mmCIF file of C-alpha atoms in Angstrom:
data_model
loop_
_atom_site.group_PDB
_atom_site.id
_atom_site.type_symbol
_atom_site.label_atom_id
_atom_site.label_comp_id
_atom_site.label_asym_id
_atom_site.label_seq_id
_atom_site.Cartn_x
_atom_site.Cartn_y
_atom_site.Cartn_z
ATOM 1 C CA MET P 848 138.204 34.076 146.989
ATOM 2 C CA GLY P 849 136.770 34.095 150.219
ATOM 3 C CA VAL P 850 136.564 38.287 151.618
ATOM 4 C CA LYS P 851 133.300 37.257 152.594
ATOM 5 C CA TRP P 852 133.646 33.777 153.874
ATOM 6 C CA PHE P 853 136.906 35.052 156.191
ATOM 7 C CA LYS P 854 134.683 37.790 157.424
ATOM 8 C CA LYS P 855 132.721 34.567 158.881
ATOM 9 C CA LYS P 856 135.144 32.732 159.930
ATOM 10 C CA ARG P 857 136.343 35.467 161.753
ATOM 11 C CA LYS P 858 133.236 35.023 163.409
ATOM 12 C CA ASN P 859 133.098 31.806 163.732
ATOM 13 C CA LYS P 860 136.892 31.344 165.526
ATOM 14 C CA LYS P 861 136.342 33.398 168.152
ATOM 15 C CA ARG P 862 133.724 31.096 169.568
ATOM 16 C CA ILE P 863 135.684 27.888 168.880
ATOM 17 C CA THR P 864 137.931 29.158 170.478
ATOM 18 C CA ALA P 865 136.130 30.076 173.683
ATOM 19 C CA SER P 866 133.975 27.044 173.284
ATOM 20 C CA GLU P 867 136.693 23.950 172.163
ATOM 21 C CA ASN P 868 140.140 24.730 173.060
ATOM 22 C CA PRO P 869 141.035 21.431 174.591
ATOM 23 C CA ASP P 870 143.144 23.309 177.107
ATOM 24 C CA ARG P 871 141.298 24.795 178.590
ATOM 25 C CA THR P 872 139.821 20.897 180.793
ATOM 26 C CA LEU P 873 142.947 19.278 181.321
ATOM 27 C CA THR P 874 144.939 18.881 184.179
ATOM 28 C CA ALA P 875 146.875 20.281 186.185
ATOM 29 C CA GLU P 876 150.786 19.688 185.762
ATOM 30 C CA PRO P 877 153.140 19.041 188.611
ATOM 31 C CA ALA P 878 153.723 22.565 188.719
ATOM 32 C CA GLN P 879 150.313 23.244 189.441
ATOM 33 C CA ALA P 880 150.054 20.303 192.580
ATOM 34 C CA ASP P 881 145.823 21.214 193.015
ATOM 35 C CA MET P 882 143.473 18.930 191.212
ATOM 36 C CA SER P 883 140.204 20.302 191.217
ATOM 37 C CA THR P 884 137.359 18.455 192.550
ATOM 38 C CA GLN P 885 135.907 18.170 188.985
ATOM 39 C CA ASP P 886 138.743 16.104 188.115
ATOM 40 C CA VAL P 887 139.156 14.146 190.447
ATOM 41 C CA SER P 888 135.618 12.625 190.174
ATOM 42 C CA GLU P 889 136.679 12.033 186.481
ATOM 43 C CA GLU P 890 139.928 10.730 186.727
ATOM 44 C CA LYS P 891 137.385 7.884 189.852
ATOM 45 C CA GLU P 892 135.052 7.553 186.945
ATOM 46 C CA ALA P 893 137.590 6.376 183.996
ATOM 47 C CA VAL P 894 139.261 4.201 186.813
ATOM 48 C CA ALA P 895 135.921 2.589 187.744
ATOM 49 C CA GLU P 896 134.689 2.307 183.377
ATOM 50 C CA ALA P 897 138.218 1.065 183.141
ATOM 51 C CA SER P 898 137.773 -1.975 185.608
ATOM 52 C CA SER P 899 133.546 -2.828 184.511
ATOM 53 C CA GLU P 900 135.535 -2.493 180.919
ATOM 54 C CA LYS P 901 135.212 -6.680 178.836
ATOM 55 C CA ILE P 902 138.174 -6.883 177.774
ATOM 56 C CA ASP P 903 137.538 -8.754 174.009
ATOM 57 C CA ALA P 904 140.486 -9.472 171.787
ATOM 58 C CA PRO P 905 140.034 -8.209 167.952
ATOM 59 C CA SER P 906 138.477 -9.934 165.790
ATOM 60 C CA ASP P 907 139.462 -9.960 161.799
ATOM 61 C CA SER P 908 136.456 -11.184 161.254
ATOM 62 C CA ASP P 909 134.142 -8.528 162.443
ATOM 63 C CA SER P 910 135.998 -5.965 159.483
ATOM 64 C CA GLY P 911 132.292 -5.334 158.762
ATOM 65 C CA GLY P 912 131.849 -4.567 162.204
ATOM 66 C CA LEU P 913 134.389 -2.134 161.617
ATOM 67 C CA PHE P 914 133.465 -0.426 158.810
ATOM 68 C CA ARG P 915 129.959 0.618 160.632
ATOM 69 C CA ARG P 916 131.396 1.820 164.090
ATOM 70 C CA LEU P 917 134.314 4.061 161.607
ATOM 71 C CA LYS P 918 130.851 4.843 159.969
ATOM 72 C CA SER P 919 128.732 5.736 163.625
ATOM 73 C CA GLY P 920 132.461 7.691 164.323
ATOM 74 C CA LEU P 921 132.059 9.948 160.996
ATOM 75 C CA ALA P 922 128.259 10.753 161.043
ATOM 76 C CA LYS P 923 128.585 14.148 161.796
ATOM 77 C CA THR P 924 131.250 14.676 159.178
ATOM 78 C CA ARG P 925 129.609 13.200 156.648
ATOM 79 C CA THR P 926 126.481 14.404 157.138
ATOM 80 C CA LEU P 927 127.649 17.512 156.380
ATOM 81 C CA LEU P 928 129.332 17.114 153.710
ATOM 82 C CA THR P 929 127.148 15.461 151.780
ATOM 83 C CA THR P 930 123.975 16.979 152.609
ATOM 84 C CA ASP P 931 125.777 20.683 151.847
ATOM 85 C CA ILE P 932 127.244 19.476 148.738
ATOM 86 C CA ASP P 933 124.126 17.971 147.071
ATOM 87 C CA ALA P 934 123.039 21.054 148.482
ATOM 88 C CA LEU P 935 125.461 23.034 145.751
ATOM 89 C CA PHE P 936 123.992 21.667 142.532
ATOM 90 C CA THR P 937 120.378 22.412 143.520
ATOM 91 C CA GLY P 938 118.776 24.067 140.164
ATOM 92 C CA LYS P 939 121.732 22.795 137.881
ATOM 93 C CA ARG P 940 124.586 24.997 138.935
ATOM 94 C CA LYS P 941 128.545 25.140 137.052
ATOM 95 C CA VAL P 942 131.525 24.822 139.202
ATOM 96 C CA ASP P 943 132.489 28.192 138.797
ATOM 97 C CA ASP P 944 134.068 30.911 141.426
ATOM 98 C CA ASP P 945 130.675 31.019 143.244
ATOM 99 C CA PHE P 946 130.634 27.395 143.748
ATOM 100 C CA LEU P 947 134.425 26.753 144.475
ATOM 101 C CA GLU P 948 134.093 29.914 147.469
ATOM 102 C CA GLU P 949 131.009 28.276 148.927
ATOM 103 C CA LEU P 950 132.248 24.627 148.776
ATOM 104 C CA GLU P 951 135.287 25.725 150.092
ATOM 105 C CA GLU P 952 133.971 26.907 153.244
ATOM 106 C CA ILE P 953 131.894 23.705 153.640
ATOM 107 C CA LEU P 954 135.502 22.157 153.527
ATOM 108 C CA ILE P 955 136.557 24.059 156.389
ATOM 109 C CA THR P 956 133.730 23.903 157.727
ATOM 110 C CA ALA P 957 134.774 19.456 158.623
ATOM 111 C CA ASP P 958 137.712 20.749 159.539
ATOM 112 C CA ILE P 959 139.556 20.307 156.950
ATOM 113 C CA GLY P 960 141.103 23.286 157.367
ATOM 114 C CA VAL P 961 142.727 26.027 155.062
ATOM 115 C CA ALA P 962 145.699 24.868 153.620
ATOM 116 C CA THR P 963 143.810 21.347 152.568
ATOM 117 C CA SER P 964 141.193 23.184 151.291
ATOM 118 C CA MET P 965 142.525 25.173 149.175
ATOM 119 C CA GLU P 966 144.707 22.846 148.195
ATOM 120 C CA LEU P 967 141.224 20.273 146.842
ATOM 121 C CA ILE P 968 139.903 23.705 145.038
ATOM 122 C CA ALA P 969 142.816 23.710 143.510
ATOM 123 C CA TYR P 970 142.336 20.365 141.866
ATOM 124 C CA ILE P 971 138.457 20.110 141.919
ATOM 125 C CA THR P 972 139.781 23.010 139.536
ATOM 126 C CA GLN P 973 140.869 21.206 137.250
ATOM 127 C CA LYS P 974 138.462 18.510 136.847
ATOM 128 C CA ALA P 975 135.997 21.125 136.454
ATOM 129 C CA SER P 976 134.557 20.705 133.438
ATOM 130 C CA LYS P 977 134.105 17.272 134.270
ATOM 131 C CA ILE P 978 132.119 17.034 137.525
ATOM 132 C CA LYS P 979 127.696 17.774 136.795
ATOM 133 C CA ASN P 980 126.616 16.254 139.736
ATOM 134 C CA ALA P 981 126.851 16.025 143.601
ATOM 135 C CA GLN P 982 128.139 12.283 143.328
ATOM 136 C CA GLN P 983 131.099 13.660 140.712
ATOM 137 C CA LEU P 984 132.146 15.500 143.320
ATOM 138 C CA LYS P 985 132.538 13.572 146.178
ATOM 139 C CA ASP P 986 134.143 11.155 143.734
ATOM 140 C CA VAL P 987 137.043 13.882 142.766
ATOM 141 C CA LEU P 988 137.347 14.650 146.360
ATOM 142 C CA LYS P 989 137.689 10.849 147.345
ATOM 143 C CA GLU P 990 140.256 10.674 144.694
ATOM 144 C CA LYS P 991 142.230 13.717 145.898
ATOM 145 C CA ILE P 992 141.845 13.018 149.649
ATOM 146 C CA ILE P 993 142.676 9.817 148.926
ATOM 147 C CA THR P 994 145.960 11.143 148.129
ATOM 148 C CA LEU P 995 146.071 13.591 151.170
ATOM 149 C CA ILE P 996 146.146 11.037 153.523
ATOM 150 C CA ASP P 997 148.061 7.571 152.560
ATOM 151 C CA ILE P 998 151.278 8.111 153.940
ATOM 152 C CA PRO P 999 153.454 5.352 154.222
ATOM 153 C CA SER P 1000 155.043 4.312 157.722
ATOM 154 C CA PRO P 1001 158.411 3.683 157.579
ATOM 155 C CA ASP P 1002 158.594 0.968 159.981
ATOM 156 C CA ALA P 1003 155.578 -1.167 157.984
ATOM 157 C CA ASP P 1004 157.100 -3.649 155.836
ATOM 158 C CA VAL P 1005 159.985 -4.230 158.699
ATOM 159 C CA GLU P 1006 160.733 -6.179 160.808
ATOM 160 C CA LEU P 1007 160.248 -5.622 165.080
ATOM 161 C CA ASN P 1008 163.363 -5.445 167.215
ATOM 162 C CA LYS P 1009 162.847 -7.080 170.101
ATOM 163 C CA PRO P 1010 162.062 -5.540 172.764
ATOM 164 C CA HIS P 1011 159.941 -3.131 170.351
ATOM 165 C CA VAL P 1012 159.485 0.369 172.903
ATOM 166 C CA ILE P 1013 156.310 2.655 171.680
ATOM 167 C CA MET P 1014 156.686 5.793 173.569
ATOM 168 C CA VAL P 1015 153.342 7.127 173.851
ATOM 169 C CA ILE P 1016 152.522 11.012 174.233
ATOM 170 C CA GLY P 1017 149.751 13.187 173.847
ATOM 171 C CA VAL P 1018 148.115 15.856 175.913
ATOM 172 C CA ASN P 1019 146.288 15.485 179.470
ATOM 173 C CA GLY P 1020 142.284 13.925 178.233
ATOM 174 C CA VAL P 1021 143.342 12.702 174.661
ATOM 175 C CA GLY P 1022 142.811 9.144 175.709
ATOM 176 C CA LYS P 1023 146.664 7.982 175.882
ATOM 177 C CA THR P 1024 145.445 5.093 178.581
ATOM 178 C CA THR P 1025 142.263 3.693 176.831
ATOM 179 C CA SER P 1026 144.692 3.246 173.788
ATOM 180 C CA ILE P 1027 147.454 2.166 175.697
ATOM 181 C CA GLY P 1028 144.915 -0.548 177.125
ATOM 182 C CA LYS P 1029 144.130 -0.868 173.303
ATOM 183 C CA LEU P 1030 147.590 -1.426 172.120
ATOM 184 C CA ALA P 1031 148.395 -3.468 174.677
ATOM 185 C CA THR P 1032 144.982 -5.611 173.750
ATOM 186 C CA LYS P 1033 145.645 -5.978 170.191
ATOM 187 C CA TYR P 1034 149.881 -7.104 169.933
ATOM 188 C CA LYS P 1035 148.650 -10.229 172.965
ATOM 189 C CA ALA P 1036 146.015 -10.944 171.099
ATOM 190 C CA GLU P 1037 148.759 -11.399 167.949
ATOM 191 C CA GLY P 1038 150.335 -13.751 170.410
ATOM 192 C CA LYS P 1039 153.292 -10.966 171.394
ATOM 193 C CA LYS P 1040 154.756 -11.143 175.562
ATOM 194 C CA VAL P 1041 153.542 -7.620 175.685
ATOM 195 C CA LEU P 1042 155.249 -4.737 178.827
ATOM 196 C CA ILE P 1043 153.754 -1.202 179.588
ATOM 197 C CA ALA P 1044 154.918 1.310 181.501
ATOM 198 C CA ALA P 1045 153.727 3.150 183.523
ATOM 199 C CA ALA P 1046 155.438 6.422 183.293
ATOM 200 C CA ASP P 1047 152.683 8.748 184.614
ATOM 201 C CA THR P 1048 153.373 8.364 187.595
ATOM 202 C CA PHE P 1049 152.215 12.430 188.433
ATOM 203 C CA ARG P 1050 148.680 12.428 187.037
ATOM 204 C CA ALA P 1051 145.878 10.939 189.664
ATOM 205 C CA ALA P 1052 144.905 7.229 189.126
ATOM 206 C CA ALA P 1053 147.098 7.229 186.434
ATOM 207 C CA ILE P 1054 148.664 4.291 187.249
ATOM 208 C CA GLU P 1055 145.631 2.141 188.922
ATOM 209 C CA GLN P 1056 144.160 3.000 185.402
ATOM 210 C CA LEU P 1057 146.659 1.597 183.551
ATOM 211 C CA VAL P 1058 147.179 -1.696 186.450
ATOM 212 C CA ILE P 1059 143.311 -2.242 185.136
ATOM 213 C CA TRP P 1060 144.162 -2.257 181.775
ATOM 214 C CA ALA P 1061 146.567 -4.719 181.497
ATOM 215 C CA GLU P 1062 145.507 -7.393 184.137
ATOM 216 C CA LYS P 1063 142.632 -7.526 181.747
ATOM 217 C CA ALA P 1064 144.626 -7.613 178.835
ATOM 218 C CA GLY P 1065 147.098 -10.527 180.276
ATOM 219 C CA VAL P 1066 150.168 -8.324 179.921
ATOM 220 C CA GLY P 1067 152.748 -7.058 182.203
ATOM 221 C CA ILE P 1068 153.311 -3.852 183.933
ATOM 222 C CA ILE P 1069 156.037 -2.020 185.773
ATOM 223 C CA LYS P 1070 155.148 0.860 187.627
ATOM 224 C CA HIS P 1071 156.836 2.691 190.952
ATOM 225 C CA ARG P 1072 155.174 4.898 193.746
ATOM 226 C CA ASP P 1073 153.219 8.273 193.021
ATOM 227 C CA ASN P 1074 155.593 11.001 192.115
ATOM 228 C CA ALA P 1075 158.476 9.015 190.991
ATOM 229 C CA ASP P 1076 160.905 9.510 188.595
ATOM 230 C CA PRO P 1077 159.180 8.652 185.059
ATOM 231 C CA SER P 1078 162.615 8.255 183.664
ATOM 232 C CA ALA P 1079 163.511 5.588 185.804
ATOM 233 C CA VAL P 1080 160.214 3.696 185.574
ATOM 234 C CA ALA P 1081 160.737 3.491 181.806
ATOM 235 C CA PHE P 1082 164.412 3.003 182.600
ATOM 236 C CA ASP P 1083 163.189 -0.040 184.656
ATOM 237 C CA ALA P 1084 160.822 -1.107 182.164
ATOM 238 C CA VAL P 1085 162.989 -1.302 178.894
ATOM 239 C CA GLU P 1086 165.592 -3.950 181.622
ATOM 240 C CA ALA P 1087 162.846 -5.578 182.280
ATOM 241 C CA ALA P 1088 161.530 -6.723 178.951
ATOM 242 C CA MET P 1089 165.279 -7.361 178.048
ATOM 243 C CA ALA P 1090 165.663 -9.349 181.033
ATOM 244 C CA ARG P 1091 161.986 -10.908 180.315
ATOM 245 C CA ASN P 1092 162.558 -11.641 176.490
ATOM 246 C CA VAL P 1093 160.066 -9.465 176.003
ATOM 247 C CA ASP P 1094 158.347 -8.651 172.258
ATOM 248 C CA ILE P 1095 156.437 -4.796 172.852
ATOM 249 C CA VAL P 1096 157.087 -2.245 176.122
ATOM 250 C CA ILE P 1097 154.337 0.472 175.756
ATOM 251 C CA VAL P 1098 155.459 3.535 177.300
ATOM 252 C CA ASP P 1099 152.424 5.840 179.243
ATOM 253 C CA THR P 1100 153.995 9.579 179.452
ATOM 254 C CA ALA P 1101 152.478 12.217 181.889
ATOM 255 C CA GLY P 1102 150.306 14.558 179.258
ATOM 256 C CA ARG P 1103 151.134 17.661 179.381
ATOM 257 C CA LEU P 1104 150.141 20.853 177.401
ATOM 258 C CA HIS P 1105 152.685 20.630 174.410
ATOM 259 C CA THR P 1106 153.225 24.734 174.460
ATOM 260 C CA LYS P 1107 154.834 24.603 178.258
ATOM 261 C CA VAL P 1108 158.157 23.368 177.428
ATOM 262 C CA ASN P 1109 159.912 22.696 180.673
ATOM 263 C CA LEU P 1110 156.662 19.773 180.527
ATOM 264 C CA MET P 1111 158.428 18.939 177.277
ATOM 265 C CA GLN P 1112 161.436 18.840 178.162
ATOM 266 C CA GLU P 1113 160.921 16.574 180.727
ATOM 267 C CA ILE P 1114 159.174 14.098 178.616
ATOM 268 C CA LYS P 1115 162.147 14.138 176.152
ATOM 269 C CA LYS P 1116 164.470 13.208 179.477
ATOM 270 C CA ILE P 1117 161.729 9.856 179.207
ATOM 271 C CA LYS P 1118 163.396 9.333 175.414
ATOM 272 C CA ARG P 1119 166.770 9.896 176.224
ATOM 273 C CA THR P 1120 166.921 7.365 178.669
ATOM 274 C CA ILE P 1121 165.236 4.776 176.549
ATOM 275 C CA ALA P 1122 167.747 5.445 173.673
ATOM 276 C CA LYS P 1123 170.681 5.192 176.683
ATOM 277 C CA LYS P 1124 169.527 1.381 177.907
ATOM 278 C CA LEU P 1125 168.608 0.578 174.617
ATOM 279 C CA PRO P 1126 170.130 2.174 171.616
ATOM 280 C CA GLY P 1127 167.820 3.009 169.021
ATOM 281 C CA ALA P 1128 165.092 3.049 171.270
ATOM 282 C CA PRO P 1129 162.056 4.135 171.446
ATOM 283 C CA HIS P 1130 161.058 2.608 167.590
ATOM 284 C CA GLU P 1131 158.157 4.166 167.748
ATOM 285 C CA VAL P 1132 156.769 7.798 169.448
ATOM 286 C CA LEU P 1133 152.802 7.489 168.821
ATOM 287 C CA LEU P 1134 150.747 11.096 169.857
ATOM 288 C CA VAL P 1135 147.596 10.122 170.474
ATOM 289 C CA LEU P 1136 145.219 12.777 169.436
ATOM 290 C CA ASP P 1137 141.036 13.770 170.428
ATOM 291 C CA ALA P 1138 139.246 12.856 167.003
ATOM 292 C CA THR P 1139 136.632 16.025 168.913
ATOM 293 C CA THR P 1140 139.256 18.971 169.349
ATOM 294 C CA GLY P 1141 139.440 19.869 165.100
ATOM 295 C CA GLN P 1142 142.229 21.693 164.392
ATOM 296 C CA ASN P 1143 143.655 22.739 167.990
ATOM 297 C CA ALA P 1144 144.891 19.018 167.319
ATOM 298 C CA ILE P 1145 147.235 20.430 163.854
ATOM 299 C CA SER P 1146 149.430 22.373 166.518
ATOM 300 C CA GLN P 1147 149.721 19.674 169.180
ATOM 301 C CA THR P 1148 150.763 17.178 166.419
ATOM 302 C CA LYS P 1149 153.325 19.888 164.873
ATOM 303 C CA GLN P 1150 155.052 21.201 168.100
ATOM 304 C CA PHE P 1151 154.998 17.663 169.373
ATOM 305 C CA HIS P 1152 157.048 16.175 166.079
ATOM 306 C CA GLU P 1153 158.998 19.293 166.046
ATOM 307 C CA ALA P 1154 160.716 18.287 169.921
ATOM 308 C CA LEU P 1155 160.870 13.993 169.503
ATOM 309 C CA GLY P 1156 160.049 13.290 165.852
ATOM 310 C CA VAL P 1157 156.218 11.708 166.234
ATOM 311 C CA THR P 1158 156.918 8.589 163.420
ATOM 312 C CA GLY P 1159 153.024 7.850 163.894
ATOM 313 C CA LEU P 1160 149.251 9.205 164.469
ATOM 314 C CA VAL P 1161 146.252 7.661 166.787
ATOM 315 C CA LEU P 1162 142.845 9.521 166.525
ATOM 316 C CA ALA P 1163 140.754 8.838 169.773
ATOM 317 C CA LYS P 1164 137.534 9.247 170.339
ATOM 318 C CA LEU P 1165 136.251 9.171 166.859
ATOM 319 C CA ASP P 1166 132.327 9.211 167.304
ATOM 320 C CA GLY P 1167 129.707 10.908 166.387
ATOM 321 C CA THR P 1168 131.307 14.211 168.164
ATOM 322 C CA ALA P 1169 133.850 14.485 166.281
ATOM 323 C CA ARG P 1170 134.597 15.773 162.898
ATOM 324 C CA GLY P 1171 137.030 13.692 161.084
ATOM 325 C CA GLY P 1172 138.064 16.505 158.197
ATOM 326 C CA ILE P 1173 141.027 16.916 160.742
ATOM 327 C CA VAL P 1174 142.888 13.894 159.416
ATOM 328 C CA ALA P 1175 143.653 15.141 155.726
ATOM 329 C CA PRO P 1176 145.359 18.554 156.816
ATOM 330 C CA ILE P 1177 147.567 16.666 160.098
ATOM 331 C CA CYS P 1178 148.384 12.937 157.636
ATOM 332 C CA SER P 1179 148.934 16.263 154.401
ATOM 333 C CA GLU P 1180 150.811 19.011 156.105
ATOM 334 C CA GLN P 1181 152.609 17.310 158.708
ATOM 335 C CA LYS P 1182 153.198 14.148 157.018
ATOM 336 C CA ILE P 1183 152.606 11.763 159.220
ATOM 337 C CA PRO P 1184 150.947 8.485 158.934
ATOM 338 C CA LEU P 1185 148.524 7.731 160.786
ATOM 339 C CA LYS P 1186 148.649 4.672 162.271
ATOM 340 C CA TYR P 1187 145.651 4.152 164.723
ATOM 341 C CA ILE P 1188 141.830 5.491 165.191
ATOM 342 C CA GLY P 1189 139.450 4.958 167.782
ATOM 343 C CA THR P 1190 135.687 4.510 167.470
ATOM 344 C CA GLY P 1191 135.241 3.925 170.943
ATOM 345 C CA GLU P 1192 135.223 2.566 174.297
ATOM 346 C CA LYS P 1193 136.302 -1.387 174.527
ATOM 347 C CA ALA P 1194 139.476 -3.159 173.543
ATOM 348 C CA ASP P 1195 138.133 -3.785 170.361
ATOM 349 C CA ASP P 1196 137.455 -0.525 169.147
ATOM 350 C CA LEU P 1197 140.783 0.500 167.413
ATOM 351 C CA GLU P 1198 141.620 -0.504 164.229
ATOM 352 C CA VAL P 1199 144.216 0.182 161.595
ATOM 353 C CA PHE P 1200 144.284 3.017 159.993
ATOM 354 C CA ASP P 1201 142.797 2.249 156.308
ATOM 355 C CA PRO P 1202 142.809 5.006 154.162
ATOM 356 C CA GLY P 1203 140.190 4.112 151.675
ATOM 357 C CA ARG P 1204 137.740 2.577 153.821
ATOM 358 C CA PHE P 1205 138.360 6.228 155.982
ATOM 359 C CA VAL P 1206 136.623 8.385 152.730
ATOM 360 C CA ASP P 1207 134.347 5.562 151.458
ATOM 361 C CA ALA P 1208 132.953 6.159 155.134
ATOM 362 C CA LEU P 1209 133.586 9.676 155.391
ATOM 363 C CA PHE P 1210 131.065 10.159 151.763
#
């Protein structure tokens, strides 16, 4: 299946590589000291946005609002899936090889990926005799996708250590700082005592952004001067948390290309330093991914996981420009639980990932 499709895919891949590769716009690392005027402007805009942001505590009673935001964030994927799947049944077609080949292309176009799409096609083939219309096909897809993305979190039912240290990682520009602010707000609303470690000491305005988030969320922050040793910041934060009886420590780290070995070694040092001060920590390593980057998020997940042992994922920027299908291959292929999804820039636009609700919004 798919000679015609693979030719088309190769053509599409060239276009995607040229236009959507996020690595082209990543902020320079210390070894590349100079930042462009555009990068500096973006940093200033981010700080200004954080300064003007009104932080409201998340509310469980707003479940309807959360679902509306999730539906809005998945609008592009939902339109693609539902419209094209409905079109497949024009003329009362049967689920045959040609039908499945077209369906596979639809799934891959929705960023569900080749391997996961093939797994879905195999499952649909088994159910083919029961599929007579578009709605039945969608129901079968929903049933299977839920099993692929429902990866249990190992710490879901475990009492949190105190202090519970969360190390947050990811490449530049994925929404890491904003996600940390949202996490801090969430834990503060739960009555937790929270401390942020500003260990991204290299990126312009990173510390300033976190200070603003910490002040508005009403949580503490440990920071050093610019270009200080990130490991020292993390060490001091854990030490302070132990002395102050803090519940949650969230450690920011410098965004870095997952393909740069020397930079990955540096972030490993931060993890070792935390463990030296508090054995068993960090208790969570959260990888923040940008939902708009598509398949590149899979390679980021794989390489960060191999280097640092990722325990959970945060999918940021899940707005109308994203293709939410990327959730399926990330979870099913890497077997890492998706813990949170970000559907906007406000403090309460971060919600615990619910596979059932996500799939409902997807279709």
